[in-house]
Amino acid sequence: MNAGGVELRGVRAAYRGREVLHGIDLSIRSGERVALIGPNGAGKSTLLRCVTGTAPDRRGEVLVGGTPVSALSREAMARRVAVVPQQATVPFATSVEQLVALGRIPHEHPFLGLRDADRLAVARAIERVGLVHLVGRDARELSQGERQLALLAMAVAQDAACLLLDEPTVHLDLRHQVATMELLAELNERDGVTVVAVLHDVALAAHFFPRLVVLDGGRIAADGGPETALAPDLVRRVFGVDPGLVARAATVPFALAAARPALTVATGVSRPPSTPLGPLS
Amino acid sequence: MVATPRTLPAISPAAREAAALLARSRTRAVALGIAGVAVLLVVLVAGVGLGEVVIRPADTVAILAHRLLGWPVARTWSAADETIVLQLRLPRVLSAIAVGASLALAGTALQGLLRNPLADPYVLGTASGAALGAALGVLIPVRALILGFGLLQGLAFAGALGAVTVVYRLSRTGQLSTMTGVLLTGYAVSSLLAAGLAITMWLSGDNLRQIFFFLLGGFDGVAWPQLAAALPAMLLGGALLLTRGRALNGLLLGEETAVHLGLDVRRERIVLLAAASLVTAASVAIAGLIGFVGLVVPHVVRLVVGPDGRSVLPLSAIWGGAFLAACDLVARIPGDIPVGVVTALLGAPFFLWILRRSRSGYEL
């Protein structure tokens, strides 16, 4: 089954006539965990927008779960691909479970709204992400880290085979960065959800993602495991920094089984970080 | 759709609480709806029965049941009472209900679409457009009546819709994120129209008082023909808005997320703007500018049932109608003070009280 697979063939995208992606060919199998890295302006977010079909001026072919995006309705798309929102503010008082329930929009009854199955899916997502202790709280009172996890729970409630994230850790402290990453690994390895995340923190990406796609100037500069994607000359060329900065992180790949041998239900941020964080701290 | 078959882990009782809370807010919405309909009926009977001539509630109900529903009721009332109920008061009370429901629906829609708690039905230029139209209607010496509508009402309706159209057209070329652009353009166009209104009022001489009455809003003299003329627009726009709950939910986290949740945002934006403007313009044509209802009623409803548009839209309509009809009754009894004064006098302290006692620290 290829429900969560993503395939890009000769994808080009432009903003106001300026091309920012120059022919991307990329194949992500269902159940893979892929980080998109690269310097600012490399086209990482645009690439995600091509997958969701929201990039305004794009050419080439994008397939999700084997079906061209252009042939899918918005709603069918939302049932296949969940995008963790970057916008985290709501204009009205909204409880955590009401926020998470927004993920059920593509599934709920067009007139009746949430049904029992939807409410259970919300409860399950809240449990999965470890937000049980925040149920009933106003989403606007949460800390940045808690809010990020609530948005992640919303995407989990969407029950899509593919999860897309754009800079999910950008405003988070180290503990929440690690908690988010562990959760993504768990969703990927235990539930088989395809995870594609744009990440700025190369070390974090190398530690938690088995496959890294390096974008540079709208082209794929490297694609593979940390050793390939973060080879010293590539790091120097693409990021313009001393490769030694990221080298150590790349040598210690994250393994879910090793990190938590006795795997219980995720409890989110309340558990202690279970992986050595030497290179990051 | 699920990538690989997986066994669903049992849900802990603590997590089940989330599902229970969601179910409970639905129950609360149903209860608030039933209460709203009951209040609406009480206000309807009181509004029709009370006034200079007081008609007993039993007679009021009997007249309404007999004449509107065709129930065989023994006649215990005078012909004069029946005329007062059916020809004078009923159209007025129904107009107040229709306008209150329309304004509350439009407020809910625009607050959700613009993601701005301070938005009201007039935020995109409808108020100033209608005011300028009405003022011009007063100045132009034509006094033809079509369906009970004079030039004033017609131009107010056209002015409201015209202003929104101009705002929407102008904002589309802006470089700002679309809805911020609409909001700012609305502000600019409103200012321009306000200047036009000021000049018109300055030129109006003896007609100033008539323009002033329109600006204050009220249901004095509203009869069946006006209601019948405005009702189709209100019903059409209102029906469209009532089906937009899912769209408002999707828009809670912004337009991009709404797209990712499967909504056709471009279509929803146009439907919400058009329907909200239509019901607002029809309301303004009947009753002038009545503030506060469209701003406050949706917030009070959200405080009780949360932000789910599927609940907030119908509940706002019910309570908006009941609230405005009650305000009109209060305005009528001391001898027709402007209803806008009453909506503010009753609504503002109530709203402040709710804000203060709300546990969640509701902030605008």
XYZ file of C-alpha atoms in Angstrom, chain B:
364
model
C -6.984 6.718 5.511
C -4.326 4.780 7.356
C -0.984 3.748 5.938
C -0.597 0.422 7.636
C -3.061 -1.601 9.646
C -2.544 -0.859 13.285
C -4.080 -1.909 16.508
C -5.618 1.066 18.211
C -4.448 1.334 21.782
C -7.098 1.609 24.442
C -7.873 5.174 25.404
C -7.248 6.163 28.987
C -10.158 7.591 30.985
C -8.326 10.919 31.138
C -8.206 11.129 27.347
C -11.835 10.071 27.102
C -12.582 13.207 29.046
C -11.673 15.174 25.913
C -14.353 13.350 23.928
C -16.820 13.858 26.771
C -16.083 17.593 26.908
C -16.692 17.906 23.173
C -19.982 16.039 23.490
C -20.927 18.227 26.434
C -20.394 21.479 24.526
C -22.731 20.088 21.875
C -25.352 19.361 24.542
C -24.886 22.846 25.924
C -25.436 24.278 22.441
C -28.706 22.372 22.067
C -29.853 23.572 25.489
C -28.974 27.174 24.644
C -30.883 26.800 21.393
C -34.023 25.530 23.127
C -33.779 28.305 25.705
C -33.307 30.820 22.900
C -36.412 29.702 21.049
C -38.410 29.902 24.297
C -37.145 33.421 24.990
C -37.864 34.366 21.391
C -41.486 33.238 21.740
C -41.903 35.122 25.017
C -40.431 38.265 23.471
C -42.679 37.860 20.455
C -45.834 37.630 22.577
C -44.712 40.434 24.878
C -43.687 42.624 21.976
C -47.009 42.166 20.241
C -49.071 42.513 23.404
C -47.410 45.440 25.155
C -47.636 49.081 24.226
C -50.028 51.981 24.714
C -52.884 49.521 24.383
C -52.070 46.443 26.460
C -53.454 43.213 25.094
C -53.549 40.247 27.451
C -50.964 37.545 26.647
C -53.723 34.936 26.309
C -55.516 37.092 23.730
C -52.252 37.847 21.948
C -51.439 34.160 21.646
C -55.033 33.418 20.593
C -54.978 36.093 17.865
C -51.650 34.825 16.532
C -52.785 31.191 16.675
C -56.108 32.004 15.058
C -54.970 34.320 12.282
C -51.517 32.965 11.480
C -51.871 29.254 12.163
C -55.595 28.977 11.477
C -56.390 27.334 14.802
C -60.059 27.314 15.726
C -59.996 29.542 18.803
C -63.090 31.085 20.402
C -63.008 34.832 19.730
C -62.528 36.792 22.969
C -60.899 39.931 21.602
C -62.025 43.057 19.829
C -61.443 43.870 16.173
C -59.317 46.836 17.251
C -57.049 44.528 19.222
C -56.648 42.311 16.199
C -55.685 45.249 14.001
C -53.144 46.454 16.532
C -51.606 43.000 16.822
C -51.551 42.038 13.179
C -51.117 45.346 11.360
C -49.067 47.461 13.752
C -47.063 45.396 16.158
C -46.461 42.017 14.533
C -44.567 43.363 11.498
C -42.500 45.531 13.801
C -41.583 42.692 16.158
C -40.859 40.295 13.297
C -38.678 42.935 11.644
C -36.717 43.370 14.849
C -36.243 39.598 15.074
C -35.166 39.359 11.429
C -32.772 42.299 11.694
C -31.305 41.060 14.987
C -30.749 37.586 13.560
C -29.237 39.022 10.382
C -26.830 41.331 12.174
C -25.712 38.620 14.605
C -25.149 36.180 11.733
C -23.206 38.749 9.739
C -21.116 39.599 12.804
C -20.328 35.939 13.443
C -19.334 35.419 9.822
C -17.117 38.492 9.570
C -15.417 37.919 12.931
C -14.581 34.401 11.792
C -13.531 35.289 8.266
C -11.405 38.280 9.263
C -10.212 36.411 12.375
C -10.882 39.586 14.290
C -13.007 39.652 17.447
C -13.710 43.357 16.953
C -15.298 42.897 13.548
C -19.003 43.723 13.246
C -21.449 43.706 10.307
C -20.457 47.255 9.391
C -16.696 46.774 9.327
C -16.349 46.556 5.549
C -18.033 49.833 4.722
C -21.707 48.810 4.799
C -22.544 51.345 7.510
C -20.977 54.370 5.871
C -22.201 53.291 2.434
C -25.750 52.922 3.713
C -25.569 56.188 5.642
C -24.392 58.126 2.609
C -27.049 56.462 0.462
C -29.775 57.317 2.969
C -28.576 60.892 3.304
C -28.621 61.334 -0.462
C -32.078 59.779 -0.486
C -33.244 62.468 1.921
C -31.753 65.246 -0.205
C -33.127 64.113 -3.567
C -36.687 65.438 -3.833
C -38.361 62.272 -5.097
C -40.955 60.715 -2.838
C -42.112 57.649 -4.739
C -42.803 54.529 -2.710
C -42.289 51.047 -4.129
C -43.348 48.209 -1.818
C -43.286 50.629 1.085
C -39.712 51.502 0.342
C -38.769 55.047 -0.439
C -35.649 56.361 -2.068
C -33.990 56.480 1.340
C -34.253 52.734 1.946
C -33.347 51.862 -1.629
C -30.250 54.030 -1.629
C -29.245 52.773 1.819
C -29.427 49.186 0.552
C -27.525 50.040 -2.611
C -24.985 52.117 -0.699
C -24.222 49.283 1.697
C -23.706 46.713 -1.048
C -21.856 49.212 -3.241
C -19.411 50.075 -0.487
C -18.553 46.417 0.195
C -18.117 45.742 -3.512
C -15.740 48.678 -3.839
C -13.811 47.550 -0.746
C -13.483 44.001 -2.054
C -12.442 45.104 -5.542
C -9.874 47.581 -4.287
C -8.366 45.189 -1.770
C -7.686 42.505 -4.345
C -4.790 44.386 -5.884
C -3.102 44.981 -2.546
C 0.132 43.229 -1.645
C -0.957 42.522 1.904
C -2.331 39.205 3.045
C -5.818 39.273 1.617
C -8.006 39.605 4.679
C -5.825 42.242 6.331
C -6.016 44.073 3.022
C -9.817 43.869 3.014
C -9.978 45.177 6.566
C -7.671 48.136 5.914
C -9.369 48.955 2.613
C -12.695 48.852 4.435
C -11.397 51.381 6.907
C -10.119 53.697 4.186
C -13.293 53.531 2.088
C -15.436 54.059 5.196
C -13.509 57.215 6.031
C -14.023 58.522 2.533
C -17.750 57.788 2.647
C -18.000 59.383 6.081
C -16.622 62.572 4.585
C -19.302 62.377 1.902
C -21.930 61.861 4.594
C -20.684 64.876 6.556
C -20.952 67.103 3.483
C -24.411 65.769 2.685
C -25.586 66.413 6.236
C -24.127 69.881 6.130
C -26.033 70.581 2.917
C -29.242 68.962 4.111
C -30.610 71.884 6.123
C -34.038 71.040 7.511
C -33.711 67.372 6.553
C -30.874 66.839 9.005
C -33.206 65.358 11.580
C -34.362 62.669 9.169
C -30.783 61.633 8.400
C -30.024 61.664 12.094
C -32.916 59.259 12.764
C -31.611 56.873 10.169
C -28.155 56.921 11.729
C -29.591 56.068 15.140
C -31.666 53.195 13.810
C -35.098 51.991 14.846
C -38.270 50.186 13.861
C -40.681 53.094 14.102
C -43.212 52.794 11.303
C -41.939 49.505 9.908
C -44.895 47.651 8.392
C -45.529 44.502 6.346
C -44.447 45.874 2.937
C -40.961 46.857 4.146
C -40.483 43.527 5.882
C -41.715 41.643 2.827
C -39.327 43.549 0.584
C -36.283 42.948 2.763
C -37.069 39.414 3.877
C -36.023 37.522 0.716
C -32.503 38.980 0.885
C -32.293 38.168 4.583
C -33.556 34.614 4.117
C -31.200 33.920 1.233
C -28.159 35.398 2.955
C -29.125 33.918 6.299
C -29.541 30.421 4.867
C -26.129 30.671 3.187
C -24.491 31.844 6.404
C -26.106 29.112 8.497
C -24.395 26.464 6.369
C -20.948 28.038 6.795
C -20.119 26.549 10.210
C -17.524 24.184 8.843
C -15.833 27.020 6.963
C -15.647 29.193 10.077
C -14.105 26.286 11.993
C -11.504 25.747 9.302
C -10.651 29.449 9.289
C -9.929 29.524 13.045
C -6.239 28.892 12.380
C -6.063 31.046 9.261
C -6.672 30.616 5.553
C -3.685 28.417 4.813
C -4.681 25.862 7.440
C -8.259 26.027 6.181
C -6.960 24.935 2.780
C -5.005 22.102 4.387
C -8.164 20.991 6.177
C -9.884 20.567 2.844
C -11.817 23.813 2.400
C -12.178 25.780 -0.803
C -11.104 29.012 0.862
C -11.544 31.252 -2.169
C -15.169 30.180 -2.510
C -15.877 30.369 1.214
C -14.441 33.878 1.372
C -16.733 35.123 -1.387
C -19.815 33.344 -0.003
C -19.225 34.664 3.520
C -18.554 38.237 2.380
C -21.466 38.322 -0.048
C -24.010 36.736 2.283
C -22.970 38.849 5.282
C -23.145 42.020 3.195
C -26.529 41.092 1.765
C -28.223 40.530 5.127
C -26.561 43.631 6.569
C -27.717 45.802 3.666
C -31.285 44.481 3.969
C -31.228 45.125 7.727
C -29.947 48.644 7.263
C -32.647 49.369 4.705
C -35.380 48.390 7.191
C -34.013 49.748 10.408
C -31.074 52.054 9.825
C -27.836 51.590 11.688
C -28.200 49.506 14.827
C -24.945 48.864 16.567
C -23.783 46.346 19.131
C -26.009 43.370 18.233
C -23.669 42.035 15.563
C -20.598 42.554 17.709
C -21.733 41.256 21.070
C -24.226 38.451 20.487
C -21.696 36.136 18.765
C -19.212 36.660 21.598
C -21.743 35.882 24.295
C -22.745 32.721 22.433
C -19.088 31.664 22.055
C -18.557 32.146 25.775
C -21.203 29.522 26.466
C -20.635 26.955 23.707
C -17.102 27.580 22.442
C -15.983 28.562 18.939
C -17.665 25.784 16.887
C -19.271 27.656 13.999
C -21.952 24.991 13.620
C -23.302 26.010 17.014
C -22.371 29.695 17.059
C -24.140 30.595 13.793
C -27.663 29.309 14.568
C -27.457 30.339 18.220
C -26.355 33.848 17.276
C -29.304 34.108 14.907
C -31.808 32.999 17.578
C -30.409 35.136 20.380
C -29.696 38.100 18.117
C -33.347 38.102 17.074
C -34.607 37.750 20.638
C -32.220 40.408 21.928
C -33.109 43.031 19.342
C -36.860 42.400 19.641
C -36.556 42.802 23.421
C -34.526 46.000 22.992
C -37.135 47.355 20.605
C -39.846 46.653 23.171
C -37.869 48.498 25.835
C -37.266 51.362 23.389
C -40.953 51.562 22.529
C -42.396 51.771 26.018
C -41.037 55.189 27.091
C -42.118 56.567 23.707
C -39.805 55.475 20.962
C -36.269 56.274 21.947
C -33.773 55.027 19.323
C -33.286 51.280 19.622
C -29.520 51.635 19.172
C -29.420 53.469 22.486
C -31.159 50.529 24.145
C -28.952 47.856 22.554
C -25.935 49.653 23.946
C -27.471 50.415 27.365
C -28.627 46.829 27.876
C -25.897 45.043 25.995
C -22.750 46.773 27.138
C -23.108 46.224 30.905
C -24.248 42.648 30.327
C -21.274 41.992 28.105
C -18.886 43.535 30.623
C -20.384 41.422 33.389
C -19.924 38.257 31.340
C -16.358 39.186 30.477
C -15.529 39.657 34.134
C -17.062 36.485 35.431
C -15.873 34.223 32.640
C -13.427 31.732 34.099
C -11.305 31.402 31.027
C -10.319 35.047 31.050
C -11.953 35.724 27.711
C -9.973 38.380 25.939
C -10.845 40.353 22.869
